[in-house]
């Protein structure tokens, strides 16, 4: 069937905490590649099945770069004008990702483990000594990844309030105006450009220095590319991790049996993080638009050349064709091909860092505060709106002393 009529309006209605979107249910029974109508730029396809989402992520006939400066279907009025690494296509994407990965190595990330463990210990000891109640979002979920990415990238931790404000505007969906969003991105790029210039004059051991040095090599990175990578790594290095960490603790407190399971068997933490990444629908909005460069047949329809396709990671992660009992939180699930961190050539650059931080943070929380509980009725918890990611404003918790 090639139904060209929209089935849903997008954005979907405001999300309900970390519950599945109503529109993602029944995806295996109905038309899995749905037609959606967006407020700007027209109609698009929405891939929801695991196999289809993976296909869009890896098929070179879908272009991200074609959406730059184009009036394509989108949820916000402003056009995407930033040709950053996530929006590039091969072969330029391949070349630049290879250069960036020279600086963002697995060895470099793993070497941070003892230091991150110490940071987590310090934050949780302070929380425990202060006594309940505490706000695990403000006191732990945000400070930990911000300190980590500041140290790794070479950004001053003292500037955190400024770059958090700029980031919140730059990556908002509807929480900020077009002017505020564009201003936030300009400020981030200017900040990173100035910092890169300082690193050229006074090199350090940080990631930004490495990017500057790679940029100075023949065929390396331009000044504007270095600044953009600095911004991408800064935002990716703390925004998603902080939001997801708060979501993970909230989810465990809503599933006391699984929480007790991890307290009793910390050896399950690695697989628990993978399962929580699958189970929690962190995205409040569908991802980047991808444009078909030729006709592509998939999921029983023909995506015409020029059509826009979005992918729904959360729906794919609950696809019963890919996961047995997908709505069950199972810390022993194996295999677990969750797609939250992406797949294929655009797989998240910071996937290893994010996994490391979440694993350490969860381990340390279980050690220091094993009997953690919500300190407020769930109906009193407030959730951020108009942003790319689902997350709590605050997470009040308590524990026995």
mmCIF file of N, CA, C and O in Angstrom, residues 186-259:
data_model
loop_
_atom_site.group_PDB
_atom_site.id
_atom_site.type_symbol
_atom_site.label_atom_id
_atom_site.label_comp_id
_atom_site.label_asym_id
_atom_site.label_seq_id
_atom_site.Cartn_x
_atom_site.Cartn_y
_atom_site.Cartn_z
ATOM 1 N N UNK A 186 24.654 30.801 18.027
ATOM 2 C CA UNK A 186 25.719 31.766 17.721
ATOM 3 C C UNK A 186 26.641 31.946 18.924
ATOM 4 O O UNK A 186 27.872 31.993 18.780
ATOM 5 N N UNK A 187 26.061 32.045 20.098
ATOM 6 C CA UNK A 187 26.881 32.221 21.304
ATOM 7 C C UNK A 187 27.762 31.007 21.569
ATOM 8 O O UNK A 187 28.934 31.151 21.950
ATOM 9 N N UNK A 188 27.217 29.814 21.364
ATOM 10 C CA UNK A 188 28.005 28.602 21.556
ATOM 11 C C UNK A 188 29.169 28.546 20.572
ATOM 12 O O UNK A 188 30.306 28.217 20.944
ATOM 13 N N UNK A 189 28.906 28.874 19.306
ATOM 14 C CA UNK A 189 29.963 28.827 18.289
ATOM 15 C C UNK A 189 31.031 29.882 18.561
ATOM 16 O O UNK A 189 32.232 29.621 18.406
ATOM 17 N N UNK A 190 30.615 31.076 18.964
ATOM 18 C CA UNK A 190 31.581 32.131 19.272
ATOM 19 C C UNK A 190 32.433 31.746 20.477
ATOM 20 O O UNK A 190 33.656 31.961 20.487
ATOM 21 N N UNK A 191 31.795 31.180 21.476
ATOM 22 C CA UNK A 191 32.509 30.735 22.675
ATOM 23 C C UNK A 191 33.549 29.683 22.330
ATOM 24 O O UNK A 191 34.707 29.757 22.772
ATOM 25 N N UNK A 192 33.167 28.717 21.496
ATOM 26 C CA UNK A 192 34.090 27.644 21.153
ATOM 27 C C UNK A 192 35.193 28.136 20.214
ATOM 28 O O UNK A 192 36.343 27.679 20.301
ATOM 29 N N UNK A 193 34.875 29.064 19.329
ATOM 30 C CA UNK A 193 35.900 29.639 18.439
ATOM 31 C C UNK A 193 36.971 30.371 19.245
ATOM 32 O O UNK A 193 38.174 30.233 18.984
ATOM 33 N N UNK A 194 36.521 31.144 20.218
ATOM 34 C CA UNK A 194 37.470 31.874 21.070
ATOM 35 C C UNK A 194 38.331 30.906 21.870
ATOM 36 O O UNK A 194 39.545 31.102 22.004
ATOM 37 N N UNK A 195 37.722 29.851 22.383
ATOM 38 C CA UNK A 195 38.468 28.879 23.171
ATOM 39 C C UNK A 195 39.470 28.128 22.294
ATOM 40 O O UNK A 195 40.609 27.864 22.719
ATOM 41 N N UNK A 196 39.081 27.796 21.057
ATOM 42 C CA UNK A 196 39.992 27.109 20.140
ATOM 43 C C UNK A 196 41.196 27.989 19.809
ATOM 44 O O UNK A 196 42.341 27.502 19.718
ATOM 45 N N UNK A 197 40.954 29.291 19.636
ATOM 46 C CA UNK A 197 42.063 30.219 19.359
ATOM 47 C C UNK A 197 43.032 30.257 20.538
ATOM 48 O O UNK A 197 44.264 30.309 20.348
ATOM 49 N N UNK A 198 42.515 30.207 21.754
ATOM 50 C CA UNK A 198 43.383 30.181 22.940
ATOM 51 C C UNK A 198 44.196 28.890 22.991
ATOM 52 O O UNK A 198 45.374 28.898 23.372
ATOM 53 N N UNK A 199 43.575 27.773 22.597
ATOM 54 C CA UNK A 199 44.279 26.490 22.630
ATOM 55 C C UNK A 199 45.396 26.443 21.580
ATOM 56 O O UNK A 199 46.399 25.766 21.771
ATOM 57 N N UNK A 200 45.217 27.183 20.484
ATOM 58 C CA UNK A 200 46.288 27.227 19.480
ATOM 59 C C UNK A 200 47.511 27.941 20.042
ATOM 60 O O UNK A 200 48.647 27.561 19.765
ATOM 61 N N UNK A 201 47.277 28.974 20.834
ATOM 62 C CA UNK A 201 48.388 29.720 21.439
ATOM 63 C C UNK A 201 48.943 29.038 22.678
ATOM 64 O O UNK A 201 50.135 29.135 22.970
ATOM 65 N N UNK A 202 48.081 28.342 23.394
ATOM 66 C CA UNK A 202 48.478 27.708 24.654
ATOM 67 C C UNK A 202 47.865 26.307 24.718
ATOM 68 O O UNK A 202 46.848 26.097 25.382
ATOM 69 N N UNK A 203 48.485 25.331 24.053
ATOM 70 C CA UNK A 203 47.910 23.978 23.982
ATOM 71 C C UNK A 203 47.800 23.329 25.353
ATOM 72 O O UNK A 203 48.568 23.604 26.263
ATOM 73 N N UNK A 204 46.806 22.464 25.474
ATOM 74 C CA UNK A 204 46.627 21.698 26.697
ATOM 75 C C UNK A 204 46.570 20.218 26.383
ATOM 76 O O UNK A 204 46.983 19.775 25.303
ATOM 77 N N UNK A 205 46.034 19.437 27.307
ATOM 78 C CA UNK A 205 45.884 17.996 27.112
ATOM 79 C C UNK A 205 44.428 17.633 26.797
ATOM 80 O O UNK A 205 44.073 16.454 26.817
ATOM 81 N N UNK A 206 43.619 18.614 26.485
ATOM 82 C CA UNK A 206 42.184 18.411 26.321
ATOM 83 C C UNK A 206 41.826 18.068 24.879
ATOM 84 O O UNK A 206 42.644 18.156 23.948
ATOM 85 N N UNK A 207 40.563 17.711 24.707
ATOM 86 C CA UNK A 207 40.049 17.288 23.409
ATOM 87 C C UNK A 207 40.040 18.423 22.397
ATOM 88 O O UNK A 207 40.325 18.218 21.207
ATOM 89 N N UNK A 208 39.729 19.637 22.836
ATOM 90 C CA UNK A 208 39.707 20.764 21.907
ATOM 91 C C UNK A 208 41.103 21.052 21.362
ATOM 92 O O UNK A 208 41.252 21.368 20.171
ATOM 93 N N UNK A 209 42.126 20.930 22.190
ATOM 94 C CA UNK A 209 43.500 21.082 21.698
ATOM 95 C C UNK A 209 43.790 20.054 20.615
ATOM 96 O O UNK A 209 44.394 20.371 19.583
ATOM 97 N N UNK A 210 43.362 18.815 20.831
ATOM 98 C CA UNK A 210 43.568 17.768 19.827
ATOM 99 C C UNK A 210 42.869 18.111 18.529
ATOM 100 O O UNK A 210 43.416 17.899 17.435
ATOM 101 N N UNK A 211 41.643 18.650 18.602
ATOM 102 C CA UNK A 211 40.924 19.041 17.391
ATOM 103 C C UNK A 211 41.650 20.175 16.665
ATOM 104 O O UNK A 211 41.737 20.185 15.432
ATOM 105 N N UNK A 212 42.179 21.134 17.424
ATOM 106 C CA UNK A 212 42.941 22.231 16.819
ATOM 107 C C UNK A 212 44.182 21.692 16.119
ATOM 108 O O UNK A 212 44.506 22.091 14.984
ATOM 109 N N UNK A 213 44.878 20.767 16.757
ATOM 110 C CA UNK A 213 46.083 20.198 16.157
ATOM 111 C C UNK A 213 45.757 19.391 14.910
ATOM 112 O O UNK A 213 46.493 19.437 13.924
ATOM 113 N N UNK A 214 44.660 18.664 14.939
ATOM 114 C CA UNK A 214 44.218 17.943 13.736
ATOM 115 C C UNK A 214 43.851 18.931 12.646
ATOM 116 O O UNK A 214 44.148 18.720 11.460
ATOM 117 N N UNK A 215 43.234 20.051 13.037
ATOM 118 C CA UNK A 215 42.868 21.063 12.057
ATOM 119 C C UNK A 215 44.057 21.684 11.377
ATOM 120 O O UNK A 215 43.953 22.157 10.234
ATOM 121 N N UNK A 216 45.198 21.698 12.053
ATOM 122 C CA UNK A 216 46.400 22.281 11.478
ATOM 123 C C UNK A 216 47.121 21.321 10.523
ATOM 124 O O UNK A 216 48.037 21.723 9.802
ATOM 125 N N UNK A 217 46.713 20.050 10.551
ATOM 126 C CA UNK A 217 47.314 19.089 9.637
ATOM 127 C C UNK A 217 46.768 19.290 8.231
ATOM 128 O O UNK A 217 45.680 19.828 8.034
ATOM 129 N N UNK A 218 47.504 18.850 7.251
ATOM 130 C CA UNK A 218 47.061 18.959 5.859
ATOM 131 C C UNK A 218 45.767 18.165 5.672
ATOM 132 O O UNK A 218 45.658 17.023 6.087
ATOM 133 N N UNK A 219 44.772 18.819 5.066
ATOM 134 C CA UNK A 219 43.498 18.155 4.853
ATOM 135 C C UNK A 219 42.709 17.967 6.125
ATOM 136 O O UNK A 219 41.840 17.101 6.195
ATOM 137 N N UNK A 220 42.999 18.796 7.141
ATOM 138 C CA UNK A 220 42.346 18.638 8.434
ATOM 139 C C UNK A 220 41.029 19.381 8.515
ATOM 140 O O UNK A 220 40.238 19.389 7.575
ATOM 141 N N UNK A 221 40.790 20.057 9.643
ATOM 142 C CA UNK A 221 39.521 20.714 9.907
ATOM 143 C C UNK A 221 39.680 22.231 9.845
ATOM 144 O O UNK A 221 40.674 22.780 10.311
ATOM 145 N N UNK A 222 38.681 22.906 9.275
ATOM 146 C CA UNK A 222 38.678 24.361 9.223
ATOM 147 C C UNK A 222 38.312 24.924 10.594
ATOM 148 O O UNK A 222 37.798 24.221 11.461
ATOM 149 N N UNK A 223 38.540 26.228 10.765
ATOM 150 C CA UNK A 223 38.244 26.877 12.035
ATOM 151 C C UNK A 223 36.773 26.736 12.396
ATOM 152 O O UNK A 223 36.426 26.451 13.546
ATOM 153 N N UNK A 224 35.880 26.958 11.410
ATOM 154 C CA UNK A 224 34.453 26.867 11.706
ATOM 155 C C UNK A 224 34.044 25.429 12.025
ATOM 156 O O UNK A 224 33.137 25.193 12.836
ATOM 157 N N UNK A 225 34.720 24.457 11.412
ATOM 158 C CA UNK A 225 34.425 23.059 11.704
ATOM 159 C C UNK A 225 34.875 22.685 13.113
ATOM 160 O O UNK A 225 34.173 21.956 13.824
ATOM 161 N N UNK A 226 36.033 23.185 13.531
ATOM 162 C CA UNK A 226 36.509 22.923 14.889
ATOM 163 C C UNK A 226 35.519 23.478 15.905
ATOM 164 O O UNK A 226 35.160 22.809 16.887
ATOM 165 N N UNK A 227 35.047 24.702 15.670
ATOM 166 C CA UNK A 227 34.080 25.306 16.584
ATOM 167 C C UNK A 227 32.794 24.492 16.627
ATOM 168 O O UNK A 227 32.235 24.252 17.709
ATOM 169 N N UNK A 228 32.311 24.060 15.463
ATOM 170 C CA UNK A 228 31.072 23.281 15.427
ATOM 171 C C UNK A 228 31.246 21.945 16.136
ATOM 172 O O UNK A 228 30.350 21.514 16.891
ATOM 173 N N UNK A 229 32.394 21.271 15.952
ATOM 174 C CA UNK A 229 32.622 20.009 16.648
ATOM 175 C C UNK A 229 32.702 20.222 18.154
ATOM 176 O O UNK A 229 32.225 19.397 18.936
ATOM 177 N N UNK A 230 33.315 21.331 18.555
ATOM 178 C CA UNK A 230 33.361 21.637 19.975
ATOM 179 C C UNK A 230 31.966 21.776 20.551
ATOM 180 O O UNK A 230 31.669 21.264 21.637
ATOM 181 N N UNK A 231 31.075 22.449 19.808
ATOM 182 C CA UNK A 231 29.694 22.627 20.263
ATOM 183 C C UNK A 231 28.959 21.293 20.301
ATOM 184 O O UNK A 231 28.264 20.977 21.277
ATOM 185 N N UNK A 232 29.114 20.494 19.241
ATOM 186 C CA UNK A 232 28.439 19.191 19.182
ATOM 187 C C UNK A 232 28.885 18.306 20.342
ATOM 188 O O UNK A 232 28.060 17.653 21.010
ATOM 189 N N UNK A 233 30.189 18.280 20.615
ATOM 190 C CA UNK A 233 30.707 17.444 21.693
ATOM 191 C C UNK A 233 30.291 17.986 23.064
ATOM 192 O O UNK A 233 30.009 17.209 23.984
ATOM 193 N N UNK A 234 30.247 19.303 23.194
ATOM 194 C CA UNK A 234 29.831 19.895 24.463
ATOM 195 C C UNK A 234 28.373 19.537 24.761
ATOM 196 O O UNK A 234 28.051 19.045 25.854
ATOM 197 N N UNK A 235 27.490 19.766 23.785
ATOM 198 C CA UNK A 235 26.071 19.487 23.994
ATOM 199 C C UNK A 235 25.842 17.992 24.193
ATOM 200 O O UNK A 235 25.175 17.563 25.141
ATOM 201 N N UNK A 236 26.421 17.194 23.284
ATOM 202 C CA UNK A 236 26.240 15.752 23.387
ATOM 203 C C UNK A 236 26.876 15.161 24.620
ATOM 204 O O UNK A 236 26.443 14.119 25.118
ATOM 205 N N UNK A 237 27.902 15.843 25.143
ATOM 206 C CA UNK A 237 28.638 15.307 26.273
ATOM 207 C C UNK A 237 27.924 15.437 27.603
ATOM 208 O O UNK A 237 28.278 14.737 28.553
ATOM 209 N N UNK A 238 26.953 16.348 27.701
ATOM 210 C CA UNK A 238 26.282 16.460 29.007
ATOM 211 C C UNK A 238 24.761 16.488 28.904
ATOM 212 O O UNK A 238 24.067 15.959 29.787
ATOM 213 N N UNK A 239 24.197 17.048 27.842
ATOM 214 C CA UNK A 239 22.748 17.237 27.782
ATOM 215 C C UNK A 239 21.990 15.907 27.833
ATOM 216 O O UNK A 239 21.120 15.694 28.682
ATOM 217 N N UNK A 240 22.310 15.010 26.912
ATOM 218 C CA UNK A 240 21.582 13.741 26.879
ATOM 219 C C UNK A 240 21.891 12.878 28.097
ATOM 220 O O UNK A 240 21.003 12.222 28.650
ATOM 221 N N UNK A 241 23.154 12.877 28.532
ATOM 222 C CA UNK A 241 23.539 12.063 29.688
ATOM 223 C C UNK A 241 22.835 12.532 30.954
ATOM 224 O O UNK A 241 22.316 11.722 31.738
ATOM 225 N N UNK A 242 22.799 13.835 31.173
ATOM 226 C CA UNK A 242 22.149 14.374 32.363
ATOM 227 C C UNK A 242 20.662 14.049 32.375
ATOM 228 O O UNK A 242 20.106 13.616 33.392
ATOM 229 N N UNK A 243 20.002 14.269 31.239
ATOM 230 C CA UNK A 243 18.575 13.962 31.161
ATOM 231 C C UNK A 243 18.312 12.475 31.365
ATOM 232 O O UNK A 243 17.387 12.079 32.089
ATOM 233 N N UNK A 244 19.132 11.647 30.731
ATOM 234 C CA UNK A 244 18.908 10.207 30.824
ATOM 235 C C UNK A 244 19.206 9.683 32.221
ATOM 236 O O UNK A 244 18.530 8.760 32.694
ATOM 237 N N UNK A 245 20.186 10.251 32.898
ATOM 238 C CA UNK A 245 20.503 9.798 34.252
ATOM 239 C C UNK A 245 19.321 10.047 35.191
ATOM 240 O O UNK A 245 18.941 9.177 35.987
ATOM 241 N N UNK A 246 18.722 11.230 35.105
ATOM 242 C CA UNK A 246 17.539 11.499 35.908
ATOM 243 C C UNK A 246 16.399 10.555 35.560
ATOM 244 O O UNK A 246 15.690 10.051 36.441
ATOM 245 N N UNK A 247 16.225 10.293 34.260
ATOM 246 C CA UNK A 247 15.173 9.380 33.818
ATOM 247 C C UNK A 247 15.403 7.957 34.333
ATOM 248 O O UNK A 247 14.460 7.246 34.685
ATOM 249 N N UNK A 248 16.668 7.535 34.354
ATOM 250 C CA UNK A 248 16.998 6.183 34.805
ATOM 251 C C UNK A 248 16.655 6.011 36.282
ATOM 252 O O UNK A 248 16.027 5.017 36.681
ATOM 253 N N UNK A 249 17.057 6.972 37.114
ATOM 254 C CA UNK A 249 16.757 6.856 38.542
ATOM 255 C C UNK A 249 15.249 6.883 38.773
ATOM 256 O O UNK A 249 14.703 6.090 39.552
ATOM 257 N N UNK A 250 14.561 7.768 38.082
ATOM 258 C CA UNK A 250 13.096 7.823 38.195
ATOM 259 C C UNK A 250 12.473 6.482 37.806
ATOM 260 O O UNK A 250 11.585 5.969 38.500
ATOM 261 N N UNK A 251 12.927 5.902 36.712
ATOM 262 C CA UNK A 251 12.381 4.628 36.244
ATOM 263 C C UNK A 251 12.604 3.528 37.276
ATOM 264 O O UNK A 251 11.709 2.715 37.542
ATOM 265 N N UNK A 252 13.786 3.479 37.855
ATOM 266 C CA UNK A 252 14.069 2.458 38.869
ATOM 267 C C UNK A 252 13.180 2.641 40.096
ATOM 268 O O UNK A 252 12.712 1.657 40.681
ATOM 269 N N UNK A 253 12.942 3.890 40.485
ATOM 270 C CA UNK A 253 12.093 4.126 41.648
ATOM 271 C C UNK A 253 10.637 3.768 41.353
ATOM 272 O O UNK A 253 9.868 3.484 42.280
ATOM 273 N N UNK A 254 10.271 3.751 40.071
ATOM 274 C CA UNK A 254 8.930 3.325 39.675
ATOM 275 C C UNK A 254 8.853 1.812 39.492
ATOM 276 O O UNK A 254 7.768 1.267 39.300
ATOM 277 N N UNK A 255 9.999 1.146 39.514
ATOM 278 C CA UNK A 255 10.066 -0.318 39.379
ATOM 279 C C UNK A 255 10.875 -0.871 40.559
ATOM 280 O O UNK A 255 12.041 -1.256 40.401
ATOM 281 N N UNK A 256 10.281 -0.913 41.734
ATOM 282 C CA UNK A 256 11.041 -1.292 42.936
ATOM 283 C C UNK A 256 11.641 -2.693 42.883
ATOM 284 O O UNK A 256 12.707 -2.920 43.461
ATOM 285 N N UNK A 257 11.006 -3.629 42.179
ATOM 286 C CA UNK A 257 11.571 -4.980 42.095
ATOM 287 C C UNK A 257 12.878 -4.972 41.317
ATOM 288 O O UNK A 257 13.860 -5.619 41.719
ATOM 289 N N UNK A 258 12.901 -4.246 40.204
ATOM 290 C CA UNK A 258 14.134 -4.163 39.418
ATOM 291 C C UNK A 258 15.208 -3.361 40.158
ATOM 292 O O UNK A 258 16.401 -3.658 40.052
ATOM 293 N N UNK A 259 14.791 -2.339 40.889
ATOM 294 C CA UNK A 259 15.735 -1.572 41.690
ATOM 295 C C UNK A 259 16.395 -2.477 42.720
ATOM 296 O O UNK A 259 17.632 -2.490 42.876
#
